[in-house]
C-alpha positions as a Python dict, from the first residue, in 0.01 Angstrom:
ca = {
    (1, 'X'): (0, 0, 0),
    (2, 'X'): (342, -62, -185),
    (3, 'X'): (534, 255, -196),
    (4, 'X'): (685, 266, -634),
    (5, 'X'): (1069, 209, -666),
    (6, 'X'): (1363, 316, -908),
    (7, 'X'): (1549, 60, -1010),
    (8, 'X'): (1906, 66, -1151),
    (9, 'X'): (2032, -182, -1344),
    (10, 'X'): (2391, -332, -1509),
    (11, 'X'): (2382, -440, -1788),
    (12, 'X'): (2726, -606, -1997),
    (13, 'X'): (2765, -493, -2393),
    (14, 'X'): (2798, -768, -2626),
    (15, 'X'): (3168, -708, -2662),
    (16, 'X'): (3211, -740, -2277),
    (17, 'X'): (3288, -387, -2229),
    (18, 'X'): (3203, -203, -1860),
    (19, 'X'): (2885, -187, -1764),
    (20, 'X'): (2665, 77, -1809),
    (21, 'X'): (2366, 181, -1519),
    (22, 'X'): (2031, 277, -1604),
    (23, 'X'): (1746, 477, -1364),
    (24, 'X'): (1470, 417, -1357),
    (25, 'X'): (1272, 671, -1127),
    (26, 'X'): (805, 704, -1124),
    (27, 'X'): (854, 1048, -1085),
    (28, 'X'): (999, 1095, -1398),
    (29, 'X'): (674, 982, -1593),
    (30, 'X'): (449, 1284, -1773),
    (31, 'X'): (85, 1170, -1859),
    (32, 'X'): (195, 1034, -2215),
    (33, 'X'): (438, 782, -2073),
    (34, 'X'): (742, 945, -2157),
    (35, 'X'): (1018, 1023, -1943),
    (36, 'X'): (1185, 1293, -1852),
    (37, 'X'): (1505, 1315, -1919),
    (38, 'X'): (1811, 1239, -1601),
    (39, 'X'): (1900, 1514, -1324),
    (40, 'X'): (2303, 1603, -1337),
    (41, 'X'): (2519, 1394, -1274),
    (42, 'X'): (2618, 1572, -943),
    (43, 'X'): (2256, 1602, -781),
    (44, 'X'): (2205, 1351, -514),
    (45, 'X'): (1843, 1206, -563),
    (46, 'X'): (1704, 1189, -200),
    (47, 'X'): (1875, 1503, -87),
    (48, 'X'): (1512, 1636, -50),
    (49, 'X'): (1300, 1499, 247),
    (50, 'X'): (981, 1592, 57),
    (51, 'X'): (1133, 1404, -233),
    (52, 'X'): (949, 1080, -317),
    (53, 'X'): (1120, 780, -193),
    (54, 'X'): (1390, 658, -402),
    (55, 'X'): (1488, 262, -336),
    (56, 'X'): (1789, 198, -520),
    (57, 'X'): (1889, -207, -645),
    (58, 'X'): (2136, -331, -786),
    (59, 'X'): (2147, -534, -1080),
    (60, 'X'): (2418, -699, -1322),
    (61, 'X'): (2576, -995, -1380),
    (62, 'X'): (2798, -1147, -1650),
    (63, 'X'): (2564, -1360, -1771),
    (64, 'X'): (2262, -1060, -1795),
    (65, 'X'): (2054, -1244, -1517),
    (66, 'X'): (1950, -1040, -1269),
    (67, 'X'): (2015, -1068, -902),
    (68, 'X'): (1770, -877, -599),
    (69, 'X'): (1843, -784, -290),
    (70, 'X'): (1526, -985, -87),
    (71, 'X'): (1589, -844, 236),
    (72, 'X'): (1436, -486, 235),
    (73, 'X'): (1713, -203, 325),
    (74, 'X'): (1609, 100, 568),
    (75, 'X'): (1646, 482, 532),
    (76, 'X'): (1644, 687, 691),
    (77, 'X'): (1551, 1051, 702),
    (78, 'X'): (1608, 1366, 951),
    (79, 'X'): (1377, 1649, 940),
    (80, 'X'): (1463, 1927, 1062),
    (81, 'X'): (1274, 1905, 1384),
    (82, 'X'): (1519, 1585, 1420),
    (83, 'X'): (1185, 1355, 1398),
    (84, 'X'): (1274, 1035, 1246),
    (85, 'X'): (1114, 871, 1005),
    (86, 'X'): (1173, 502, 879),
    (87, 'X'): (1131, 375, 550),
    (88, 'X'): (1176, 34, 369),
    (89, 'X'): (1207, -122, 41),
    (90, 'X'): (978, -384, -80),
    (91, 'X'): (1065, -621, -207),
    (92, 'X'): (1169, -695, -594),
    (93, 'X'): (883, -867, -651),
    (94, 'X'): (576, -704, -586),
    (95, 'X'): (815, -332, -699),
    (96, 'X'): (834, -509, -1021),
    (97, 'X'): (463, -587, -1051),
    (98, 'X'): (392, -257, -972),
    (99, 'X'): (625, -103, -1244),
    (100, 'X'): (475, -296, -1520),
    (101, 'X'): (163, -161, -1469),
    (102, 'X'): (337, 173, -1649),
    (103, 'X'): (318, 251, -2023),
    (104, 'X'): (661, 170, -2183),
    (105, 'X'): (859, 419, -2382),
    (106, 'X'): (1100, 368, -2680),
    (107, 'X'): (1369, 490, -2404),
    (108, 'X'): (1294, 142, -2238),
    (109, 'X'): (1474, -161, -2283),
    (110, 'X'): (1458, -512, -2156),
    (111, 'X'): (1677, -713, -1905),
    (112, 'X'): (1653, -1048, -1720),
    (113, 'X'): (1333, -1207, -1764),
    (114, 'X'): (1023, -918, -1861),
    (115, 'X'): (1079, -628, -1972),
    (116, 'X'): (1114, -269, -1750),
    (117, 'X'): (1162, 33, -1776),
    (118, 'X'): (1457, 242, -1763),
    (119, 'X'): (1638, 576, -1849),
    (120, 'X'): (1934, 558, -1943),
    (121, 'X'): (2252, 815, -1798),
    (122, 'X'): (2509, 859, -2033),
    (123, 'X'): (2720, 1140, -1940),
    (124, 'X'): (2579, 1343, -2350),
    (125, 'X'): (2286, 1361, -2097),
    (126, 'X'): (2424, 1471, -1804),
    (127, 'X'): (2575, 1750, -1975),
    (128, 'X'): (2258, 1870, -2162),
    (129, 'X'): (2090, 1908, -1841),
    (130, 'X'): (2389, 1992, -1613),
    (131, 'X'): (2238, 2405, -1657),
    (132, 'X'): (1844, 2329, -1573),
    (133, 'X'): (1811, 2366, -1168),
    (134, 'X'): (1844, 2100, -917),
    (135, 'X'): (1477, 2058, -756),
    (136, 'X'): (1674, 1875, -515),
    (137, 'X'): (1842, 2196, -441),
    (138, 'X'): (1791, 2324, -87),
    (139, 'X'): (2131, 2527, -48),
    (140, 'X'): (1917, 2886, -68),
    (141, 'X'): (1716, 2732, 192),
    (142, 'X'): (2001, 2713, 404),
    (143, 'X'): (2088, 3084, 416),
    (144, 'X'): (2027, 3350, 652),
    (145, 'X'): (1720, 3490, 566),
    (146, 'X'): (1897, 3840, 586),
    (147, 'X'): (2165, 4095, 531),
    (148, 'X'): (2248, 4451, 675),
    (149, 'X'): (2079, 4584, 1022),
    (150, 'X'): (1831, 4417, 1115),
    (151, 'X'): (1555, 4622, 1349),
    (152, 'X'): (1575, 5050, 1459),
    (153, 'X'): (1882, 5204, 1559),
    (154, 'X'): (1952, 5298, 1890),
    (155, 'X'): (1824, 5643, 1959),
    (156, 'X'): (2170, 5785, 2055),
    (157, 'X'): (2289, 5568, 1710),
    (158, 'X'): (2015, 5746, 1516),
    (159, 'X'): (2074, 6132, 1602),
    (160, 'X'): (2482, 6066, 1533),
    (161, 'X'): (2345, 5986, 1221),
    (162, 'X'): (2185, 6291, 1148),
    (163, 'X'): (2403, 6500, 1301),
    (164, 'X'): (2632, 6348, 1021),
    (165, 'X'): (2403, 6319, 797),
    (166, 'X'): (2298, 6749, 814),
    (167, 'X'): (2689, 6812, 878),
    (168, 'X'): (2768, 6637, 593),
    (169, 'X'): (3060, 6437, 538),
    (170, 'X'): (3402, 6593, 477),
    (171, 'X'): (3570, 6603, 139),
    (172, 'X'): (3793, 6350, 181),
    (173, 'X'): (3559, 6120, 344),
    (174, 'X'): (3284, 6235, 41),
    (175, 'X'): (3551, 6090, -267),
    (176, 'X'): (3644, 5805, -82),
    (177, 'X'): (3348, 5696, -34),
    (178, 'X'): (3371, 5618, 355),
    (179, 'X'): (3249, 5710, 684),
    (180, 'X'): (3255, 6051, 895),
    (181, 'X'): (3194, 6155, 1171),
    (182, 'X'): (3043, 6465, 1354),
    (183, 'X'): (3357, 6618, 1520),
    (184, 'X'): (3556, 6803, 1320),
    (185, 'X'): (3871, 6676, 1221),
    (186, 'X'): (3703, 6370, 1113),
    (187, 'X'): (3901, 6026, 1239),
    (188, 'X'): (4005, 5941, 862),
    (189, 'X'): (4193, 6312, 870),
    (190, 'X'): (4345, 6296, 1209),
    (191, 'X'): (4583, 5993, 1069),
    (192, 'X'): (4622, 6128, 723),
    (193, 'X'): (4730, 6441, 932),
    (194, 'X'): (5046, 6244, 1069),
    (195, 'X'): (5168, 6209, 770),
    (196, 'X'): (5080, 6520, 585),
    (197, 'X'): (5125, 6733, 832),
    (198, 'X'): (4949, 7044, 610),
    (199, 'X'): (4625, 6835, 519),
    (200, 'X'): (4298, 6912, 712),
    (201, 'X'): (3967, 6790, 737),
    (202, 'X'): (3737, 7041, 501),
    (203, 'X'): (3444, 7103, 309),
    (204, 'X'): (3426, 7350, 68),
    (205, 'X'): (3177, 7541, 197),
    (206, 'X'): (3444, 7616, 441),
    (207, 'X'): (3637, 7807, 223),
    (208, 'X'): (3318, 8072, 156),
    (209, 'X'): (3507, 8306, 462),
    (210, 'X'): (3865, 8306, 318),
    (211, 'X'): (3799, 8333, -28),
    (212, 'X'): (3489, 8657, 95),
    (213, 'X'): (3692, 8831, 344),
    (214, 'X'): (3434, 9028, 530),
    (215, 'X'): (3675, 9342, 607),
    (216, 'X'): (3675, 9364, 238),
    (217, 'X'): (3326, 9338, 110),
    (218, 'X'): (3117, 9412, 488),
    (219, 'X'): (3048, 9741, 347),
    (220, 'X'): (2803, 9547, 22),
    (221, 'X'): (2559, 9428, 326),
    (222, 'X'): (2225, 9538, 232),
    (223, 'X'): (2200, 9747, 580),
    (224, 'X'): (2553, 9865, 497),
    (225, 'X'): (2407, 9979, 124),
    (226, 'X'): (2136, 10135, 284),
    (227, 'X'): (2304, 10359, 548),
    (228, 'X'): (2560, 10455, 311),
    (229, 'X'): (2280, 10567, 106),
    (230, 'X'): (2085, 10746, 336),
    (231, 'X'): (2322, 10915, 488),
    (232, 'X'): (2472, 11079, 218),
    (233, 'X'): (2172, 11150, -80),
    (234, 'X'): (1921, 11411, 22),
    (235, 'X'): (1705, 11272, -216),
    (236, 'X'): (1680, 11107, -581),
    (237, 'X'): (1597, 11465, -785),
    (238, 'X'): (1785, 11828, -876),
    (239, 'X'): (1638, 12106, -784),
    (240, 'X'): (1361, 11944, -686),
    (241, 'X'): (1316, 11777, -998),
    (242, 'X'): (1428, 11411, -1046),
    (243, 'X'): (1677, 11389, -1353),
    (244, 'X'): (1661, 11012, -1547),
    (245, 'X'): (1927, 10938, -1707),
    (246, 'X'): (2072, 10624, -1954),
    (247, 'X'): (2463, 10540, -1903),
    (248, 'X'): (2674, 10310, -2038),
    (249, 'X'): (2958, 10174, -1779),
    (250, 'X'): (3302, 9982, -1891),
    (251, 'X'): (3551, 9872, -1668),
    (252, 'X'): (3800, 10022, -1867),
    (253, 'X'): (4023, 10120, -2196),
    (254, 'X'): (3991, 9857, -2484),
    (255, 'X'): (3681, 9677, -2327),
    (256, 'X'): (3452, 9633, -2600),
    (257, 'X'): (3148, 9536, -2290),
    (258, 'X'): (2966, 9808, -2164),
    (259, 'X'): (2643, 9793, -1910),
    (260, 'X'): (2358, 9975, -1997),
    (261, 'X'): (2117, 10117, -1693),
    (262, 'X'): (1841, 10324, -1650),
    (263, 'X'): (1969, 10582, -1339),
    (264, 'X'): (1886, 10922, -1173),
    (265, 'X'): (2082, 11253, -1101),
    (266, 'X'): (2077, 11239, -638),
    (267, 'X'): (2119, 11554, -468),
    (268, 'X'): (2441, 11482, -208),
    (269, 'X'): (2456, 11534, 201),
    (270, 'X'): (2839, 11528, 237),
    (271, 'X'): (3151, 11558, -45),
    (272, 'X'): (3182, 11185, 26),
    (273, 'X'): (3001, 11040, -259),
    (274, 'X'): (3122, 11315, -556),
    (275, 'X'): (3463, 11179, -509),
    (276, 'X'): (3667, 10873, -603),
    (277, 'X'): (4024, 10738, -494),
    (278, 'X'): (4168, 10603, -817),
    (279, 'X'): (4502, 10388, -772),
    (280, 'X'): (4740, 10380, -1013),
    (281, 'X'): (5121, 10244, -949),
    (282, 'X'): (5396, 10494, -1083),
    (283, 'X'): (5732, 10361, -1011),
    (284, 'X'): (5633, 10034, -845),
    (285, 'X'): (5498, 10274, -582),
    (286, 'X'): (5117, 10260, -525),
    (287, 'X'): (5011, 10622, -554),
    (288, 'X'): (4542, 10713, -451),
    (289, 'X'): (4403, 11029, -648),
    (290, 'X'): (4166, 11171, -550),
    (291, 'X'): (3875, 11215, -905),
    (292, 'X'): (3566, 11449, -938),
    (293, 'X'): (3240, 11162, -911),
    (294, 'X'): (2910, 11187, -1117),
    (295, 'X'): (2595, 11202, -897),
    (296, 'X'): (2408, 10881, -1035),
    (297, 'X'): (2284, 10616, -877),
    (298, 'X'): (1966, 10376, -832),
    (299, 'X'): (1664, 10530, -694),
    (300, 'X'): (1676, 10224, -347),
    (301, 'X'): (1276, 10391, -265),
    (302, 'X'): (1136, 10288, -597),
    (303, 'X'): (1346, 10010, -623),
    (304, 'X'): (1120, 9660, -625),
    (305, 'X'): (1232, 9283, -669),
    (306, 'X'): (1226, 9271, -1072),
    (307, 'X'): (1395, 9605, -1116),
    (308, 'X'): (1731, 9393, -907),
    (309, 'X'): (1655, 9069, -1144),
    (310, 'X'): (1666, 9317, -1405),
    (311, 'X'): (2025, 9474, -1301),
    (312, 'X'): (2106, 9070, -1200),
    (313, 'X'): (2072, 8987, -1568),
    (314, 'X'): (2213, 9237, -1673),
    (315, 'X'): (2495, 9233, -1464),
    (316, 'X'): (2535, 8829, -1573),
    (317, 'X'): (2526, 8986, -1945),
    (318, 'X'): (2789, 9218, -1908),
    (319, 'X'): (3061, 8934, -1745),
    (320, 'X'): (2934, 8691, -2024),
    (321, 'X'): (3047, 8969, -2268),
    (322, 'X'): (3399, 9004, -2051),
    (323, 'X'): (3482, 8623, -2065),
    (324, 'X'): (3364, 8649, -2460),
    (325, 'X'): (3592, 8959, -2564),
    (326, 'X'): (3954, 8815, -2778),
    (327, 'X'): (4145, 8964, -2619),
    (328, 'X'): (4046, 8869, -2272),
    (329, 'X'): (4321, 8763, -2126),
    (330, 'X'): (4528, 9069, -2224),
    (331, 'X'): (4227, 9309, -2061),
    (332, 'X'): (4221, 9136, -1708),
    (333, 'X'): (4599, 9102, -1610),
    (334, 'X'): (4889, 9270, -1564),
    (335, 'X'): (5183, 9228, -1700),
    (336, 'X'): (5414, 9475, -1469),
    (337, 'X'): (5571, 9113, -1298),
    (338, 'X'): (5542, 8886, -1543),
    (339, 'X'): (5301, 8712, -1848),
    (340, 'X'): (5260, 8353, -1681),
    (341, 'X'): (4850, 8435, -1549),
    (342, 'X'): (4814, 8644, -1903),
    (343, 'X'): (4981, 8283, -2078),
    (344, 'X'): (4711, 8094, -1840),
    (345, 'X'): (4423, 8264, -1902),
    (346, 'X'): (4502, 8222, -2264),
    (347, 'X'): (4507, 7833, -2291),
    (348, 'X'): (4230, 7813, -2048),
    (349, 'X'): (4009, 8015, -2270),
    (350, 'X'): (4099, 7827, -2557),
    (351, 'X'): (4028, 7491, -2441),
    (352, 'X'): (3696, 7597, -2291),
    (353, 'X'): (3588, 7731, -2663),
    (354, 'X'): (3688, 7421, -2804),
    (355, 'X'): (3489, 7241, -2571),
    (356, 'X'): (3207, 7454, -2356),
    (357, 'X'): (3300, 7310, -2034),
    (358, 'X'): (3034, 7461, -1790),
    (359, 'X'): (3279, 7443, -1531),
    (360, 'X'): (3559, 7610, -1726),
    (361, 'X'): (3367, 7869, -1785),
    (362, 'X'): (3211, 7901, -1435),
    (363, 'X'): (3568, 7935, -1352),
    (364, 'X'): (3669, 8207, -1655),
    (365, 'X'): (3310, 8446, -1511),
    (366, 'X'): (3430, 8393, -1191),
    (367, 'X'): (3801, 8544, -1221),
    (368, 'X'): (3591, 8832, -1474),
    (369, 'X'): (3390, 8947, -1177),
    (370, 'X'): (3639, 9018, -915),
    (371, 'X'): (3831, 9185, -1152),
    (372, 'X'): (3525, 9396, -1271),
    (373, 'X'): (3568, 9460, -847),
    (374, 'X'): (3896, 9534, -795),
    (375, 'X'): (3875, 9831, -1089),
    (376, 'X'): (3636, 10132, -1107),
    (377, 'X'): (3362, 10146, -1325),
    (378, 'X'): (3287, 10433, -1538),
    (379, 'X'): (3119, 10567, -1795),
    (380, 'X'): (3232, 10542, -2106),
    (381, 'X'): (3301, 10834, -2356),
    (382, 'X'): (3022, 10894, -2530),
    (383, 'X'): (2769, 10915, -2181),
    (384, 'X'): (3034, 11134, -2082),
    (385, 'X'): (3009, 11396, -2395),
    (386, 'X'): (2573, 11317, -2401),
    (387, 'X'): (2531, 11402, -2033),
    (388, 'X'): (2801, 11727, -2080),
    (389, 'X'): (2479, 11961, -2075),
    (390, 'X'): (2310, 11859, -1709),
    (391, 'X'): (2665, 12053, -1605),
    (392, 'X'): (2668, 11735, -1377),
    (393, 'X'): (2904, 11537, -1448),
    (394, 'X'): (3292, 11644, -1503),
    (395, 'X'): (3364, 11712, -1825),
    (396, 'X'): (3814, 11668, -1970),
    (397, 'X'): (3899, 11429, -1681),
    (398, 'X'): (4040, 11037, -1793),
    (399, 'X'): (3799, 10888, -1568),
    (400, 'X'): (3459, 10980, -1525),
    (401, 'X'): (3302, 10719, -1265),
    (402, 'X'): (2917, 10675, -1045),
    (403, 'X'): (3067, 10614, -675),
    (404, 'X'): (2761, 10569, -593),
    (405, 'X'): (2611, 10396, -905),
    (406, 'X'): (2931, 10210, -831),
    (407, 'X'): (2879, 10062, -562),
    (408, 'X'): (2542, 9993, -657),
    (409, 'X'): (2649, 9714, -958),
    (410, 'X'): (2937, 9607, -759),
    (411, 'X'): (2687, 9465, -453),
    (412, 'X'): (2559, 9277, -756),
    (413, 'X'): (2848, 9143, -859),
    (414, 'X'): (2926, 9028, -465),
    (415, 'X'): (2650, 8840, -453),
    (416, 'X'): (2667, 8703, -837),
    (417, 'X'): (2999, 8590, -776),
    (418, 'X'): (2950, 8411, -399),
    (419, 'X'): (2646, 8243, -559),
    (420, 'X'): (2902, 8124, -840),
    (421, 'X'): (3166, 7974, -658),
    (422, 'X'): (2945, 7772, -452),
    (423, 'X'): (2785, 7650, -799),
    (424, 'X'): (3186, 7553, -900),
    (425, 'X'): (3341, 7337, -527),
    (426, 'X'): (3000, 7150, -612),
    (427, 'X'): (3057, 7105, -940),
    (428, 'X'): (3446, 7002, -803),
    (429, 'X'): (3325, 6728, -635),
    (430, 'X'): (3123, 6591, -826),
    (431, 'X'): (3350, 6613, -1099),
    (432, 'X'): (3659, 6474, -881),
    (433, 'X'): (3455, 6240, -661),
    (434, 'X'): (3456, 5926, -959),
    (435, 'X'): (3801, 5932, -1024),
    (436, 'X'): (3763, 5914, -1330),
    (437, 'X'): (4041, 6041, -1648),
    (438, 'X'): (3762, 6220, -1849),
    (439, 'X'): (3717, 6429, -1558),
    (440, 'X'): (4111, 6497, -1527),
    (441, 'X'): (4171, 6777, -1788),
    (442, 'X'): (3798, 7001, -1695),
    (443, 'X'): (3938, 7024, -1331),
    (444, 'X'): (4271, 7072, -1448),
    (445, 'X'): (4218, 7370, -1657),
    (446, 'X'): (3924, 7533, -1369),
    (447, 'X'): (4128, 7510, -1095),
    (448, 'X'): (4468, 7690, -1274),
    (449, 'X'): (4180, 7961, -1271),
    (450, 'X'): (4049, 7933, -937),
    (451, 'X'): (4458, 8007, -880),
    (452, 'X'): (4467, 8311, -1044),
    (453, 'X'): (4137, 8413, -871),
    (454, 'X'): (4317, 8312, -556),
    (455, 'X'): (4596, 8551, -654),
    (456, 'X'): (4417, 8880, -714),
    (457, 'X'): (4167, 8832, -360),
    (458, 'X'): (4551, 8867, -201),
    (459, 'X'): (4634, 9130, -411),
    (460, 'X'): (4281, 9316, -298),
    (461, 'X'): (4330, 9237, 49),
    (462, 'X'): (4653, 9367, 132),
    (463, 'X'): (4598, 9676, -161),
    (464, 'X'): (4264, 9722, 43),
    (465, 'X'): (4473, 9703, 407),
    (466, 'X'): (4716, 9984, 186),
    (467, 'X'): (4478, 10173, 51),
    (468, 'X'): (4270, 10302, 367),
    (469, 'X'): (4569, 10345, 595),
    (470, 'X'): (4690, 10624, 337),
    (471, 'X'): (4367, 10771, 315),
    (472, 'X'): (4357, 10783, 666),
    (473, 'X'): (4706, 10921, 731),
    (474, 'X'): (4634, 11187, 465),
    (475, 'X'): (4359, 11272, 660),
    (476, 'X'): (4522, 11306, 964),
    (477, 'X'): (4364, 11029, 1096),
    (478, 'X'): (4461, 10696, 1325),
    (479, 'X'): (4504, 10363, 1008),
    (480, 'X'): (4188, 10166, 1104),
    (481, 'X'): (4409, 9811, 1010),
    (482, 'X'): (4745, 9623, 1065),
    (483, 'X'): (4901, 9466, 770),
    (484, 'X'): (4969, 9186, 946),
    (485, 'X'): (4598, 9081, 965),
    (486, 'X'): (4605, 9128, 600),
    (487, 'X'): (4869, 8895, 531),
    (488, 'X'): (4797, 8616, 794),
    (489, 'X'): (4429, 8645, 605),
    (490, 'X'): (4620, 8534, 257),
    (491, 'X'): (4811, 8313, 431),
    (492, 'X'): (4484, 8131, 555),
    (493, 'X'): (4377, 8128, 128),
    (494, 'X'): (4712, 7948, 70),
    (495, 'X'): (4675, 7663, 381),
    (496, 'X'): (4344, 7663, 326),
    (497, 'X'): (4201, 7647, -28),
    (498, 'X'): (4506, 7613, -210),
    (499, 'X'): (4694, 7338, -46),
    (500, 'X'): (4378, 7156, 51),
    (501, 'X'): (4219, 7130, -311),
    (502, 'X'): (4558, 7089, -470),
    (503, 'X'): (4657, 6827, -254),
    (504, 'X'): (4360, 6610, -314),
    (505, 'X'): (4394, 6712, -636),
    (506, 'X'): (4683, 6503, -691),
    (507, 'X'): (4597, 6239, -435),
    (508, 'X'): (4273, 6107, -666),
    (509, 'X'): (4467, 6149, -1025),
    (510, 'X'): (4673, 5982, -840),
    (511, 'X'): (5048, 6174, -961),
    (512, 'X'): (5231, 6121, -819),
    (513, 'X'): (5219, 5747, -676),
    (514, 'X'): (5338, 5546, -462),
    (515, 'X'): (5204, 5226, -460),
    (516, 'X'): (5370, 4985, -661),
    (517, 'X'): (5004, 4811, -785),
    (518, 'X'): (4875, 5136, -916),
    (519, 'X'): (4909, 5328, -1251),
    (520, 'X'): (5013, 5715, -1140),
    (521, 'X'): (4834, 5955, -1436),
    (522, 'X'): (5126, 6285, -1472),
    (523, 'X'): (4998, 6371, -1857),
    (524, 'X'): (5236, 6707, -1818),
    (525, 'X'): (5531, 6493, -1727),
    (526, 'X'): (5408, 6132, -1862),
    (527, 'X'): (5435, 6054, -2238),
    (528, 'X'): (5228, 5731, -2165),
    (529, 'X'): (4900, 5951, -2052),
    (530, 'X'): (4931, 6060, -2403),
    (531, 'X'): (4861, 5786, -2558),
    (532, 'X'): (4515, 5721, -2769),
    (533, 'X'): (4225, 5661, -2553),
    (534, 'X'): (4411, 5841, -2195),
    (535, 'X'): (4269, 6209, -2291),
    (536, 'X'): (4055, 6344, -2568),
    (537, 'X'): (4190, 6542, -2817),
    (538, 'X'): (4077, 6916, -2684),
    (539, 'X'): (4240, 6769, -2405),
    (540, 'X'): (4583, 6666, -2475),
    (541, 'X'): (4624, 7023, -2717),
    (542, 'X'): (4578, 7144, -2374),
    (543, 'X'): (4825, 6920, -2190),
    (544, 'X'): (5055, 7054, -2475),
    (545, 'X'): (5019, 7409, -2471),
    (546, 'X'): (5064, 7396, -2081),
    (547, 'X'): (5425, 7140, -2149),
    (548, 'X'): (5535, 7372, -2349),
    (549, 'X'): (5472, 7623, -2076),
    (550, 'X'): (5652, 7434, -1797),
    (551, 'X'): (5931, 7386, -2030),
    (552, 'X'): (6062, 7668, -2183),
    (553, 'X'): (6375, 7847, -2117),
    (554, 'X'): (6395, 8162, -1930),
    (555, 'X'): (6265, 8444, -2019),
    (556, 'X'): (6378, 8719, -1772),
    (557, 'X'): (6788, 8522, -1769),
    (558, 'X'): (6770, 8483, -1412),
    (559, 'X'): (7032, 8285, -1228),
    (560, 'X'): (6796, 8154, -977),
    (561, 'X'): (6632, 7885, -1189),
    (562, 'X'): (6355, 7878, -1441),
    (563, 'X'): (6038, 8175, -1455),
    (564, 'X'): (5833, 7914, -1262),
    (565, 'X'): (6076, 7869, -956),
    (566, 'X'): (6082, 8250, -922),
    (567, 'X'): (5783, 8241, -877),
    (568, 'X'): (5687, 8022, -672),
    (569, 'X'): (5923, 8132, -417),
    (570, 'X'): (5769, 8257, -100),
    (571, 'X'): (5781, 8665, -109),
    (572, 'X'): (5967, 8822, 155),
    (573, 'X'): (5688, 9072, 366),
    (574, 'X'): (5789, 9360, 543),
    (575, 'X'): (5606, 9359, 921),
    (576, 'X'): (5673, 9736, 963),
    (577, 'X'): (5378, 10003, 860),
    (578, 'X'): (5594, 10244, 604),
    (579, 'X'): (5417, 10487, 358),
    (580, 'X'): (5383, 10513, 25),
    (581, 'X'): (5449, 10138, 25),
    (582, 'X'): (5584, 9944, -281),
    (583, 'X'): (5335, 9775, -562),
    (584, 'X'): (5259, 9465, -360),
    (585, 'X'): (5104, 9307, -670),
    (586, 'X'): (5480, 9155, -697),
    (587, 'X'): (5466, 8958, -410),
    (588, 'X'): (5177, 8746, -488),
    (589, 'X'): (5093, 8760, -922),
    (590, 'X'): (5161, 8414, -1137),
    (591, 'X'): (5267, 8282, -725),
    (592, 'X'): (5053, 8026, -687),
    (593, 'X'): (5010, 7941, -997),
    (594, 'X'): (5365, 7839, -1040),
    (595, 'X'): (5292, 7681, -736),
    (596, 'X'): (5046, 7376, -873),
    (597, 'X'): (5267, 7379, -1166),
    (598, 'X'): (5508, 7264, -1024),
    (599, 'X'): (5393, 7020, -810),
    (600, 'X'): (5277, 6788, -1101),
    (601, 'X'): (5690, 6721, -1086),
    (602, 'X'): (5729, 6721, -732),
    (603, 'X'): (5417, 6800, -478),
    (604, 'X'): (5692, 6977, -186),
    (605, 'X'): (5517, 7175, -420),
    (606, 'X'): (5236, 7285, -234),
    (607, 'X'): (5284, 7042, 72),
    (608, 'X'): (5550, 6803, 306),
    (609, 'X'): (5514, 6487, 436),
    (610, 'X'): (5639, 6268, 703),
    (611, 'X'): (5676, 5916, 560),
}
């Protein structure tokens, strides 16, 4: 049996130009006798062991005659198993007779003595089919069959990976999408600490204990609340009869928002729940005053999950109403020492109103909750007047506080505040991780409010210790706390949440880029960042307001520099226990937010480097 062959013929044009090479391949014929176009030029016609054998003969002579090679040419093909297949090229006469049995094609041409069908290879035909696949290519078969890990993990590696997954990655590794370990600090943070001594390996969950000190909020725990009620309340009746009442609570004068609650009068066991301590400041000195409290509270024996959920909903609506107050910034800040927090809150509230950003609104809500926690919830004047006939509510005093009801509502607010803070940190992580510039403004606005929140926590911690010790001194008791304890807790707030989040914010958005190939992004000081397409309109408006705040002249005419520089200075806190103590808000108000704003100009305001 003769094998088919492919003949390549060289012909010469009548004008004596260069020869044209034509190729004939029997495998290109279809049922109609049509010869398909040639494969691209870079294809090798005999590289595949499975392809039909192709025999090549060069025909060409100046006179147009055909010159053949009468001797067979041996072609060796090698398989993967090293088996060699030897095929011989048949003689031209026998091969020519087999080709003449094929039907002719319109694309055929004649050469020499007899007719034959040829496939003309030209540059145009090669380029026309260059995008089609080459059946002779086998590069895919030569590639590795699998990527990644092969086989199951080792037991030790599997257990380690499971621990890391349960523990979660630290924020430094999470934001940069690199592998984190189960040890703390992890390897990446250990390397970072060599350059930045203040850098720590942390997760947002680590800040929960720091921002919500147990010594302040411990009395809001369920068991402590139950003990407080059982130790101080005989029953929720008066002279053996239930006395329900509807009251309205307010956080102070000027607030339009109130919270309506259905409660009951109770009979007290001790005089402790019938008085409430109020803190005020007279000429810079903190002063405590004991005032009468109304015997009103929620009957815990009848409370159920539905009642607690209803109270939570009312509290949530009350906080939302406070945030929506037109004078919110003026009502929840004190301008005794500086107006900076008030200005910041006004700018952020305006941005939140225009953008309706959930993260910024959540930050404002957390700040409002903490403000409610630091003041006494008082009965509104209307409620005090309506309950005058009961002769159980003090009359003619400026503020009347239901101490038991006040603590019960604040216990709910404390749980809500911690839950909202967890959601805020989750939003921070998801927004900072992509490093997209559209998330820069919401993160900036939310963290500015968070700085004010941390200042309030520091003030509350110091004030709590001072107040408790001053009460103990008045009652001829030994002070329970040392002020150094509160100062240490405040230092933890600055070192952990404030410095770490501020540092990572500048790192992720490259506020101060040290890489020559990377462009820094600092809209507060770089005019190029305000070009169209960099920030949206609302973000640009907030940036311009903050710029004016950073550039406005010193309002207090201090010789030590601008007001922000003055506020950012570390206060000289006294170590001795001395009472009465001056207003401690002077040491904390505006300090952290001033440092953060100035860190856009110089990062040394928040953190030191060794490089």
